[in-house]
């Protein structure tokens, strides 16, 4: 997956943002971590979820 792409709203360069979310469930001792990957435009705040790379 490329490290940058063009924003469809303003034409600026978007960047990939990796975010880890920790979820704790009552009664389950181990927290679960979920990773989200999004394209973020720092100029106009446009974002979209990154698609998985096709093999």
JSON list of N, CA, C and O in Angstrom, two decimals:
[
{"chain": "A", "resi": 1, "resn": "UNK", "atom": "N", "xyz": [0.85, -1.16, 0.00]},
{"chain": "A", "resi": 1, "resn": "UNK", "atom": "CA", "xyz": [0.00, 0.00, 0.00]},
{"chain": "A", "resi": 1, "resn": "UNK", "atom": "C", "xyz": [0.90, 1.23, 0.00]},
{"chain": "A", "resi": 1, "resn": "UNK", "atom": "O", "xyz": [1.86, 1.29, 0.75]},
{"chain": "A", "resi": 2, "resn": "UNK", "atom": "N", "xyz": [0.61, 2.22, -0.84]},
{"chain": "A", "resi": 2, "resn": "UNK", "atom": "CA", "xyz": [1.46, 3.41, -0.89]},
{"chain": "A", "resi": 2, "resn": "UNK", "atom": "C", "xyz": [1.40, 4.21, 0.41]},
{"chain": "A", "resi": 2, "resn": "UNK", "atom": "O", "xyz": [0.42, 4.16, 1.14]},
{"chain": "A", "resi": 3, "resn": "UNK", "atom": "N", "xyz": [2.46, 4.96, 0.72]},
{"chain": "A", "resi": 3, "resn": "UNK", "atom": "CA", "xyz": [2.54, 5.73, 1.96]},
{"chain": "A", "resi": 3, "resn": "UNK", "atom": "C", "xyz": [1.84, 7.07, 1.83]},
{"chain": "A", "resi": 3, "resn": "UNK", "atom": "O", "xyz": [1.65, 7.76, 2.84]},
{"chain": "A", "resi": 4, "resn": "UNK", "atom": "N", "xyz": [1.46, 7.48, 0.63]},
{"chain": "A", "resi": 4, "resn": "UNK", "atom": "CA", "xyz": [0.77, 8.76, 0.43]},
{"chain": "A", "resi": 4, "resn": "UNK", "atom": "C", "xyz": [-0.15, 8.64, -0.78]},
{"chain": "A", "resi": 4, "resn": "UNK", "atom": "O", "xyz": [0.07, 7.83, -1.67]},
{"chain": "A", "resi": 5, "resn": "UNK", "atom": "N", "xyz": [-1.18, 9.48, -0.80]},
{"chain": "A", "resi": 5, "resn": "UNK", "atom": "CA", "xyz": [-2.07, 9.55, -1.96]},
{"chain": "A", "resi": 5, "resn": "UNK", "atom": "C", "xyz": [-2.73, 10.92, -1.99]},
{"chain": "A", "resi": 5, "resn": "UNK", "atom": "O", "xyz": [-2.68, 11.66, -1.02]},
{"chain": "A", "resi": 6, "resn": "UNK", "atom": "N", "xyz": [-3.38, 11.24, -3.09]},
{"chain": "A", "resi": 6, "resn": "UNK", "atom": "CA", "xyz": [-3.96, 12.57, -3.28]},
{"chain": "A", "resi": 6, "resn": "UNK", "atom": "C", "xyz": [-5.37, 12.63, -2.70]},
{"chain": "A", "resi": 6, "resn": "UNK", "atom": "O", "xyz": [-6.17, 11.72, -2.87]},
{"chain": "A", "resi": 7, "resn": "UNK", "atom": "N", "xyz": [-5.67, 13.72, -1.99]},
{"chain": "A", "resi": 7, "resn": "UNK", "atom": "CA", "xyz": [-6.99, 13.94, -1.40]},
{"chain": "A", "resi": 7, "resn": "UNK", "atom": "C", "xyz": [-7.99, 14.28, -2.51]},
{"chain": "A", "resi": 7, "resn": "UNK", "atom": "O", "xyz": [-7.73, 15.16, -3.33]},
{"chain": "A", "resi": 8, "resn": "UNK", "atom": "N", "xyz": [-9.15, 13.62, -2.54]},
{"chain": "A", "resi": 8, "resn": "UNK", "atom": "CA", "xyz": [-10.16, 13.92, -3.57]},
{"chain": "A", "resi": 8, "resn": "UNK", "atom": "C", "xyz": [-10.87, 15.26, -3.34]},
{"chain": "A", "resi": 8, "resn": "UNK", "atom": "O", "xyz": [-11.47, 15.80, -4.26]},
{"chain": "A", "resi": 9, "resn": "UNK", "atom": "N", "xyz": [-10.77, 15.82, -2.14]},
{"chain": "A", "resi": 9, "resn": "UNK", "atom": "CA", "xyz": [-11.44, 17.09, -1.83]},
{"chain": "A", "resi": 9, "resn": "UNK", "atom": "C", "xyz": [-10.59, 18.31, -2.20]},
{"chain": "A", "resi": 9, "resn": "UNK", "atom": "O", "xyz": [-11.08, 19.24, -2.82]},
{"chain": "A", "resi": 10, "resn": "UNK", "atom": "N", "xyz": [-9.31, 18.30, -1.78]},
{"chain": "A", "resi": 10, "resn": "UNK", "atom": "CA", "xyz": [-8.49, 19.50, -1.97]},
{"chain": "A", "resi": 10, "resn": "UNK", "atom": "C", "xyz": [-7.24, 19.27, -2.82]},
{"chain": "A", "resi": 10, "resn": "UNK", "atom": "O", "xyz": [-6.58, 20.22, -3.19]},
{"chain": "A", "resi": 11, "resn": "UNK", "atom": "N", "xyz": [-6.88, 18.01, -3.11]},
{"chain": "A", "resi": 11, "resn": "UNK", "atom": "CA", "xyz": [-5.73, 17.72, -3.95]},
{"chain": "A", "resi": 11, "resn": "UNK", "atom": "C", "xyz": [-4.41, 17.64, -3.20]},
{"chain": "A", "resi": 11, "resn": "UNK", "atom": "O", "xyz": [-3.38, 17.39, -3.81]},
{"chain": "A", "resi": 12, "resn": "UNK", "atom": "N", "xyz": [-4.41, 17.86, -1.89]},
{"chain": "A", "resi": 12, "resn": "UNK", "atom": "CA", "xyz": [-3.18, 17.77, -1.10]},
{"chain": "A", "resi": 12, "resn": "UNK", "atom": "C", "xyz": [-2.81, 16.30, -0.86]},
{"chain": "A", "resi": 12, "resn": "UNK", "atom": "O", "xyz": [-3.58, 15.40, -1.14]},
{"chain": "A", "resi": 13, "resn": "UNK", "atom": "N", "xyz": [-1.64, 16.07, -0.30]},
{"chain": "A", "resi": 13, "resn": "UNK", "atom": "CA", "xyz": [-1.16, 14.72, -0.03]},
{"chain": "A", "resi": 13, "resn": "UNK", "atom": "C", "xyz": [-1.76, 14.19, 1.27]},
{"chain": "A", "resi": 13, "resn": "UNK", "atom": "O", "xyz": [-1.65, 14.83, 2.30]},
{"chain": "A", "resi": 14, "resn": "UNK", "atom": "N", "xyz": [-2.38, 13.01, 1.19]},
{"chain": "A", "resi": 14, "resn": "UNK", "atom": "CA", "xyz": [-2.94, 12.35, 2.36]},
{"chain": "A", "resi": 14, "resn": "UNK", "atom": "C", "xyz": [-1.90, 11.39, 2.92]},
{"chain": "A", "resi": 14, "resn": "UNK", "atom": "O", "xyz": [-1.00, 10.96, 2.21]},
{"chain": "A", "resi": 15, "resn": "UNK", "atom": "N", "xyz": [-2.02, 11.06, 4.20]},
{"chain": "A", "resi": 15, "resn": "UNK", "atom": "CA", "xyz": [-1.08, 10.15, 4.86]},
{"chain": "A", "resi": 15, "resn": "UNK", "atom": "C", "xyz": [-1.85, 9.03, 5.54]},
{"chain": "A", "resi": 15, "resn": "UNK", "atom": "O", "xyz": [-2.99, 9.20, 5.94]},
{"chain": "A", "resi": 16, "resn": "UNK", "atom": "N", "xyz": [-1.20, 7.87, 5.70]},
{"chain": "A", "resi": 16, "resn": "UNK", "atom": "CA", "xyz": [-1.80, 6.75, 6.42]},
{"chain": "A", "resi": 16, "resn": "UNK", "atom": "C", "xyz": [-1.65, 6.96, 7.92]},
{"chain": "A", "resi": 16, "resn": "UNK", "atom": "O", "xyz": [-0.58, 7.34, 8.39]},
{"chain": "A", "resi": 17, "resn": "UNK", "atom": "N", "xyz": [-2.72, 6.71, 8.65]},
{"chain": "A", "resi": 17, "resn": "UNK", "atom": "CA", "xyz": [-2.69, 6.81, 10.10]},
{"chain": "A", "resi": 17, "resn": "UNK", "atom": "C", "xyz": [-3.10, 5.47, 10.68]},
{"chain": "A", "resi": 17, "resn": "UNK", "atom": "O", "xyz": [-4.19, 4.97, 10.39]},
{"chain": "A", "resi": 18, "resn": "UNK", "atom": "N", "xyz": [-2.23, 4.88, 11.50]},
{"chain": "A", "resi": 18, "resn": "UNK", "atom": "CA", "xyz": [-2.50, 3.61, 12.17]},
{"chain": "A", "resi": 18, "resn": "UNK", "atom": "C", "xyz": [-2.90, 3.92, 13.60]},
{"chain": "A", "resi": 18, "resn": "UNK", "atom": "O", "xyz": [-2.16, 4.59, 14.32]},
{"chain": "A", "resi": 19, "resn": "UNK", "atom": "N", "xyz": [-4.08, 3.45, 14.03]},
{"chain": "A", "resi": 19, "resn": "UNK", "atom": "CA", "xyz": [-4.57, 3.68, 15.38]},
{"chain": "A", "resi": 19, "resn": "UNK", "atom": "C", "xyz": [-4.88, 2.35, 16.04]},
{"chain": "A", "resi": 19, "resn": "UNK", "atom": "O", "xyz": [-5.55, 1.50, 15.44]},
{"chain": "A", "resi": 20, "resn": "UNK", "atom": "N", "xyz": [-4.40, 2.16, 17.26]},
{"chain": "A", "resi": 20, "resn": "UNK", "atom": "CA", "xyz": [-4.70, 0.96, 18.04]},
{"chain": "A", "resi": 20, "resn": "UNK", "atom": "C", "xyz": [-5.74, 1.30, 19.09]},
{"chain": "A", "resi": 20, "resn": "UNK", "atom": "O", "xyz": [-5.57, 2.27, 19.84]},
{"chain": "A", "resi": 21, "resn": "UNK", "atom": "N", "xyz": [-6.83, 0.54, 19.12]},
{"chain": "A", "resi": 21, "resn": "UNK", "atom": "CA", "xyz": [-7.90, 0.72, 20.11]},
{"chain": "A", "resi": 21, "resn": "UNK", "atom": "C", "xyz": [-7.86, -0.46, 21.07]},
{"chain": "A", "resi": 21, "resn": "UNK", "atom": "O", "xyz": [-7.87, -1.61, 20.64]},
{"chain": "A", "resi": 22, "resn": "UNK", "atom": "N", "xyz": [-7.83, -0.17, 22.36]},
{"chain": "A", "resi": 22, "resn": "UNK", "atom": "CA", "xyz": [-7.83, -1.21, 23.38]},
{"chain": "A", "resi": 22, "resn": "UNK", "atom": "C", "xyz": [-9.26, -1.35, 23.91]},
{"chain": "A", "resi": 22, "resn": "UNK", "atom": "O", "xyz": [-9.86, -0.37, 24.35]},
{"chain": "A", "resi": 23, "resn": "UNK", "atom": "N", "xyz": [-9.79, -2.57, 23.86]},
{"chain": "A", "resi": 23, "resn": "UNK", "atom": "CA", "xyz": [-11.15, -2.85, 24.32]},
{"chain": "A", "resi": 23, "resn": "UNK", "atom": "C", "xyz": [-11.06, -3.79, 25.51]},
{"chain": "A", "resi": 23, "resn": "UNK", "atom": "O", "xyz": [-10.43, -4.84, 25.45]},
{"chain": "A", "resi": 24, "resn": "UNK", "atom": "N", "xyz": [-11.68, -3.39, 26.61]},
{"chain": "A", "resi": 24, "resn": "UNK", "atom": "CA", "xyz": [-11.71, -4.23, 27.81]},
{"chain": "A", "resi": 24, "resn": "UNK", "atom": "C", "xyz": [-13.14, -4.71, 28.02]},
{"chain": "A", "resi": 24, "resn": "UNK", "atom": "O", "xyz": [-14.07, -3.92, 28.03]},
{"chain": "A", "resi": 25, "resn": "UNK", "atom": "N", "xyz": [-13.28, -6.01, 28.19]},
{"chain": "A", "resi": 25, "resn": "UNK", "atom": "CA", "xyz": [-14.59, -6.62, 28.40]},
{"chain": "A", "resi": 25, "resn": "UNK", "atom": "C", "xyz": [-14.67, -7.12, 29.83]},
{"chain": "A", "resi": 25, "resn": "UNK", "atom": "O", "xyz": [-13.75, -7.81, 30.30]},
{"chain": "A", "resi": 26, "resn": "UNK", "atom": "N", "xyz": [-15.75, -6.78, 30.52]},
{"chain": "A", "resi": 26, "resn": "UNK", "atom": "CA", "xyz": [-15.93, -7.22, 31.91]},
{"chain": "A", "resi": 26, "resn": "UNK", "atom": "C", "xyz": [-15.95, -8.74, 31.97]},
{"chain": "A", "resi": 26, "resn": "UNK", "atom": "O", "xyz": [-16.61, -9.41, 31.17]},
{"chain": "A", "resi": 27, "resn": "UNK", "atom": "N", "xyz": [-15.19, -9.31, 32.91]},
{"chain": "A", "resi": 27, "resn": "UNK", "atom": "CA", "xyz": [-15.12, -10.75, 33.07]},
{"chain": "A", "resi": 27, "resn": "UNK", "atom": "C", "xyz": [-14.05, -11.41, 32.23]},
{"chain": "A", "resi": 27, "resn": "UNK", "atom": "O", "xyz": [-13.82, -12.61, 32.36]},
{"chain": "A", "resi": 28, "resn": "UNK", "atom": "N", "xyz": [-13.40, -10.68, 31.36]},
{"chain": "A", "resi": 28, "resn": "UNK", "atom": "CA", "xyz": [-12.33, -11.22, 30.52]},
{"chain": "A", "resi": 28, "resn": "UNK", "atom": "C", "xyz": [-11.03, -10.53, 30.93]},
{"chain": "A", "resi": 28, "resn": "UNK", "atom": "O", "xyz": [-10.91, -9.30, 30.80]},
{"chain": "A", "resi": 29, "resn": "UNK", "atom": "N", "xyz": [-10.05, -11.26, 31.43]},
{"chain": "A", "resi": 29, "resn": "UNK", "atom": "CA", "xyz": [-8.86, -10.63, 32.01]},
{"chain": "A", "resi": 29, "resn": "UNK", "atom": "C", "xyz": [-7.93, -9.94, 31.00]},
{"chain": "A", "resi": 29, "resn": "UNK", "atom": "O", "xyz": [-7.25, -8.99, 31.36]},
{"chain": "A", "resi": 30, "resn": "UNK", "atom": "N", "xyz": [-7.91, -10.38, 29.75]},
{"chain": "A", "resi": 30, "resn": "UNK", "atom": "CA", "xyz": [-7.00, -9.82, 28.76]},
{"chain": "A", "resi": 30, "resn": "UNK", "atom": "C", "xyz": [-7.70, -8.74, 27.93]},
{"chain": "A", "resi": 30, "resn": "UNK", "atom": "O", "xyz": [-8.77, -8.98, 27.38]},
{"chain": "A", "resi": 31, "resn": "UNK", "atom": "N", "xyz": [-7.11, -7.56, 27.78]},
{"chain": "A", "resi": 31, "resn": "UNK", "atom": "CA", "xyz": [-7.68, -6.56, 26.87]},
{"chain": "A", "resi": 31, "resn": "UNK", "atom": "C", "xyz": [-7.44, -6.98, 25.42]},
{"chain": "A", "resi": 31, "resn": "UNK", "atom": "O", "xyz": [-6.46, -7.67, 25.10]},
{"chain": "A", "resi": 32, "resn": "UNK", "atom": "N", "xyz": [-8.33, -6.61, 24.54]},
{"chain": "A", "resi": 32, "resn": "UNK", "atom": "CA", "xyz": [-8.22, -6.90, 23.12]},
{"chain": "A", "resi": 32, "resn": "UNK", "atom": "C", "xyz": [-7.82, -5.63, 22.39]},
{"chain": "A", "resi": 32, "resn": "UNK", "atom": "O", "xyz": [-8.37, -4.56, 22.66]},
{"chain": "A", "resi": 33, "resn": "UNK", "atom": "N", "xyz": [-6.88, -5.73, 21.47]},
{"chain": "A", "resi": 33, "resn": "UNK", "atom": "CA", "xyz": [-6.42, -4.58, 20.70]},
{"chain": "A", "resi": 33, "resn": "UNK", "atom": "C", "xyz": [-6.90, -4.71, 19.26]},
{"chain": "A", "resi": 33, "resn": "UNK", "atom": "O", "xyz": [-6.77, -5.77, 18.65]},
{"chain": "A", "resi": 34, "resn": "UNK", "atom": "N", "xyz": [-7.46, -3.62, 18.73]},
{"chain": "A", "resi": 34, "resn": "UNK", "atom": "CA", "xyz": [-7.93, -3.58, 17.35]},
{"chain": "A", "resi": 34, "resn": "UNK", "atom": "C", "xyz": [-7.19, -2.45, 16.64]},
{"chain": "A", "resi": 34, "resn": "UNK", "atom": "O", "xyz": [-7.09, -1.34, 17.17]},
{"chain": "A", "resi": 35, "resn": "UNK", "atom": "N", "xyz": [-6.67, -2.70, 15.46]},
{"chain": "A", "resi": 35, "resn": "UNK", "atom": "CA", "xyz": [-5.94, -1.70, 14.70]},
{"chain": "A", "resi": 35, "resn": "UNK", "atom": "C", "xyz": [-6.80, -1.18, 13.56]},
{"chain": "A", "resi": 35, "resn": "UNK", "atom": "O", "xyz": [-7.40, -1.96, 12.83]},
{"chain": "A", "resi": 36, "resn": "UNK", "atom": "N", "xyz": [-6.86, 0.15, 13.42]},
{"chain": "A", "resi": 36, "resn": "UNK", "atom": "CA", "xyz": [-7.59, 0.79, 12.35]},
{"chain": "A", "resi": 36, "resn": "UNK", "atom": "C", "xyz": [-6.60, 1.56, 11.49]},
{"chain": "A", "resi": 36, "resn": "UNK", "atom": "O", "xyz": [-5.73, 2.25, 12.01]},
{"chain": "A", "resi": 37, "resn": "UNK", "atom": "N", "xyz": [-6.72, 1.45, 10.17]},
{"chain": "A", "resi": 37, "resn": "UNK", "atom": "CA", "xyz": [-5.85, 2.17, 9.25]},
{"chain": "A", "resi": 37, "resn": "UNK", "atom": "C", "xyz": [-6.73, 3.10, 8.42]},
{"chain": "A", "resi": 37, "resn": "UNK", "atom": "O", "xyz": [-7.69, 2.66, 7.79]},
{"chain": "A", "resi": 38, "resn": "UNK", "atom": "N", "xyz": [-6.41, 4.40, 8.43]},
{"chain": "A", "resi": 38, "resn": "UNK", "atom": "CA", "xyz": [-7.18, 5.41, 7.71]},
{"chain": "A", "resi": 38, "resn": "UNK", "atom": "C", "xyz": [-6.26, 6.32, 6.91]},
{"chain": "A", "resi": 38, "resn": "UNK", "atom": "O", "xyz": [-5.12, 6.55, 7.30]},
{"chain": "A", "resi": 39, "resn": "UNK", "atom": "N", "xyz": [-6.78, 6.83, 5.79]},
{"chain": "A", "resi": 39, "resn": "UNK", "atom": "CA", "xyz": [-6.12, 7.90, 5.06]},
{"chain": "A", "resi": 39, "resn": "UNK", "atom": "C", "xyz": [-6.63, 9.21, 5.64]},
{"chain": "A", "resi": 39, "resn": "UNK", "atom": "O", "xyz": [-7.82, 9.43, 5.73]},
{"chain": "A", "resi": 40, "resn": "UNK", "atom": "N", "xyz": [-5.71, 10.10, 6.03]},
{"chain": "A", "resi": 40, "resn": "UNK", "atom": "CA", "xyz": [-6.05, 11.38, 6.65]},
{"chain": "A", "resi": 40, "resn": "UNK", "atom": "C", "xyz": [-5.45, 12.51, 5.82]},
{"chain": "A", "resi": 40, "resn": "UNK", "atom": "O", "xyz": [-4.26, 12.47, 5.48]},
{"chain": "A", "resi": 41, "resn": "UNK", "atom": "N", "xyz": [-6.24, 13.55, 5.53]},
{"chain": "A", "resi": 41, "resn": "UNK", "atom": "CA", "xyz": [-5.74, 14.75, 4.86]},
{"chain": "A", "resi": 41, "resn": "UNK", "atom": "C", "xyz": [-5.54, 15.82, 5.93]},
{"chain": "A", "resi": 41, "resn": "UNK", "atom": "O", "xyz": [-6.51, 16.26, 6.56]},
{"chain": "A", "resi": 42, "resn": "UNK", "atom": "N", "xyz": [-4.30, 16.28, 6.16]},
{"chain": "A", "resi": 42, "resn": "UNK", "atom": "CA", "xyz": [-4.06, 17.28, 7.19]},
{"chain": "A", "resi": 42, "resn": "UNK", "atom": "C", "xyz": [-4.57, 18.67, 6.82]},
{"chain": "A", "resi": 42, "resn": "UNK", "atom": "O", "xyz": [-4.76, 19.52, 7.69]},
{"chain": "A", "resi": 43, "resn": "UNK", "atom": "N", "xyz": [-4.84, 18.93, 5.54]},
{"chain": "A", "resi": 43, "resn": "UNK", "atom": "CA", "xyz": [-5.29, 20.25, 5.11]},
{"chain": "A", "resi": 43, "resn": "UNK", "atom": "C", "xyz": [-6.79, 20.47, 5.30]},
{"chain": "A", "resi": 43, "resn": "UNK", "atom": "O", "xyz": [-7.20, 21.50, 5.82]},
{"chain": "A", "resi": 44, "resn": "UNK", "atom": "N", "xyz": [-7.61, 19.50, 4.88]},
{"chain": "A", "resi": 44, "resn": "UNK", "atom": "CA", "xyz": [-9.07, 19.72, 4.91]},
{"chain": "A", "resi": 44, "resn": "UNK", "atom": "C", "xyz": [-9.79, 18.77, 5.85]},
{"chain": "A", "resi": 44, "resn": "UNK", "atom": "O", "xyz": [-11.02, 18.76, 5.90]},
{"chain": "A", "resi": 45, "resn": "UNK", "atom": "N", "xyz": [-9.06, 17.94, 6.61]},
{"chain": "A", "resi": 45, "resn": "UNK", "atom": "CA", "xyz": [-9.62, 16.99, 7.57]},
{"chain": "A", "resi": 45, "resn": "UNK", "atom": "C", "xyz": [-10.48, 15.91, 6.92]},
{"chain": "A", "resi": 45, "resn": "UNK", "atom": "O", "xyz": [-11.31, 15.29, 7.57]},
{"chain": "A", "resi": 46, "resn": "UNK", "atom": "N", "xyz": [-10.30, 15.65, 5.62]},
{"chain": "A", "resi": 46, "resn": "UNK", "atom": "CA", "xyz": [-10.98, 14.55, 4.96]},
{"chain": "A", "resi": 46, "resn": "UNK", "atom": "C", "xyz": [-10.31, 13.25, 5.39]},
{"chain": "A", "resi": 46, "resn": "UNK", "atom": "O", "xyz": [-9.11, 13.20, 5.58]},
{"chain": "A", "resi": 47, "resn": "UNK", "atom": "N", "xyz": [-11.09, 12.20, 5.59]},
{"chain": "A", "resi": 47, "resn": "UNK", "atom": "CA", "xyz": [-10.53, 10.90, 5.93]},
{"chain": "A", "resi": 47, "resn": "UNK", "atom": "C", "xyz": [-11.36, 9.79, 5.32]},
{"chain": "A", "resi": 47, "resn": "UNK", "atom": "O", "xyz": [-12.54, 9.98, 5.01]},
{"chain": "A", "resi": 48, "resn": "UNK", "atom": "N", "xyz": [-10.74, 8.65, 5.12]},
{"chain": "A", "resi": 48, "resn": "UNK", "atom": "CA", "xyz": [-11.44, 7.45, 4.65]},
{"chain": "A", "resi": 48, "resn": "UNK", "atom": "C", "xyz": [-10.68, 6.24, 5.14]},
{"chain": "A", "resi": 48, "resn": "UNK", "atom": "O", "xyz": [-9.47, 6.29, 5.33]},
{"chain": "A", "resi": 49, "resn": "UNK", "atom": "N", "xyz": [-11.40, 5.16, 5.34]},
{"chain": "A", "resi": 49, "resn": "UNK", "atom": "CA", "xyz": [-10.78, 3.92, 5.81]},
{"chain": "A", "resi": 49, "resn": "UNK", "atom": "C", "xyz": [-9.95, 3.32, 4.68]},
{"chain": "A", "resi": 49, "resn": "UNK", "atom": "O", "xyz": [-10.38, 3.27, 3.54]},
{"chain": "A", "resi": 50, "resn": "UNK", "atom": "N", "xyz": [-8.75, 2.87, 5.01]},
{"chain": "A", "resi": 50, "resn": "UNK", "atom": "CA", "xyz": [-7.87, 2.26, 4.01]},
{"chain": "A", "resi": 50, "resn": "UNK", "atom": "C", "xyz": [-8.36, 0.85, 3.72]},
{"chain": "A", "resi": 50, "resn": "UNK", "atom": "O", "xyz": [-8.75, 0.11, 4.62]},
{"chain": "A", "resi": 51, "resn": "UNK", "atom": "N", "xyz": [-8.34, 0.48, 2.45]},
{"chain": "A", "resi": 51, "resn": "UNK", "atom": "CA", "xyz": [-8.75, -0.85, 2.05]},
{"chain": "A", "resi": 51, "resn": "UNK", "atom": "C", "xyz": [-7.58, -1.80, 2.20]},
{"chain": "A", "resi": 51, "resn": "UNK", "atom": "O", "xyz": [-6.44, -1.42, 2.06]},
{"chain": "A", "resi": 52, "resn": "UNK", "atom": "N", "xyz": [-7.89, -3.05, 2.47]},
{"chain": "A", "resi": 52, "resn": "UNK", "atom": "CA", "xyz": [-6.84, -4.07, 2.59]},
{"chain": "A", "resi": 52, "resn": "UNK", "atom": "C", "xyz": [-6.19, -4.28, 1.24]},
{"chain": "A", "resi": 52, "resn": "UNK", "atom": "O", "xyz": [-6.85, -4.25, 0.19]},
{"chain": "A", "resi": 53, "resn": "UNK", "atom": "N", "xyz": [-4.88, -4.52, 1.25]},
{"chain": "A", "resi": 53, "resn": "UNK", "atom": "CA", "xyz": [-4.15, -4.75, 0.02]},
{"chain": "A", "resi": 53, "resn": "UNK", "atom": "C", "xyz": [-4.55, -6.10, -0.56]},
{"chain": "A", "resi": 53, "resn": "UNK", "atom": "O", "xyz": [-4.58, -7.10, 0.12]},
{"chain": "A", "resi": 54, "resn": "UNK", "atom": "N", "xyz": [-4.86, -6.12, -1.84]},
{"chain": "A", "resi": 54, "resn": "UNK", "atom": "CA", "xyz": [-5.28, -7.35, -2.51]},
{"chain": "A", "resi": 54, "resn": "UNK", "atom": "C", "xyz": [-4.05, -8.12, -2.98]},
{"chain": "A", "resi": 54, "resn": "UNK", "atom": "O", "xyz": [-3.14, -7.54, -3.56]},
{"chain": "A", "resi": 55, "resn": "UNK", "atom": "N", "xyz": [-4.05, -9.41, -2.74]},
{"chain": "A", "resi": 55, "resn": "UNK", "atom": "CA", "xyz": [-2.88, -10.23, -3.12]},
{"chain": "A", "resi": 55, "resn": "UNK", "atom": "C", "xyz": [-3.00, -10.74, -4.54]},
{"chain": "A", "resi": 55, "resn": "UNK", "atom": "O", "xyz": [-3.99, -10.95, -5.10]}
]
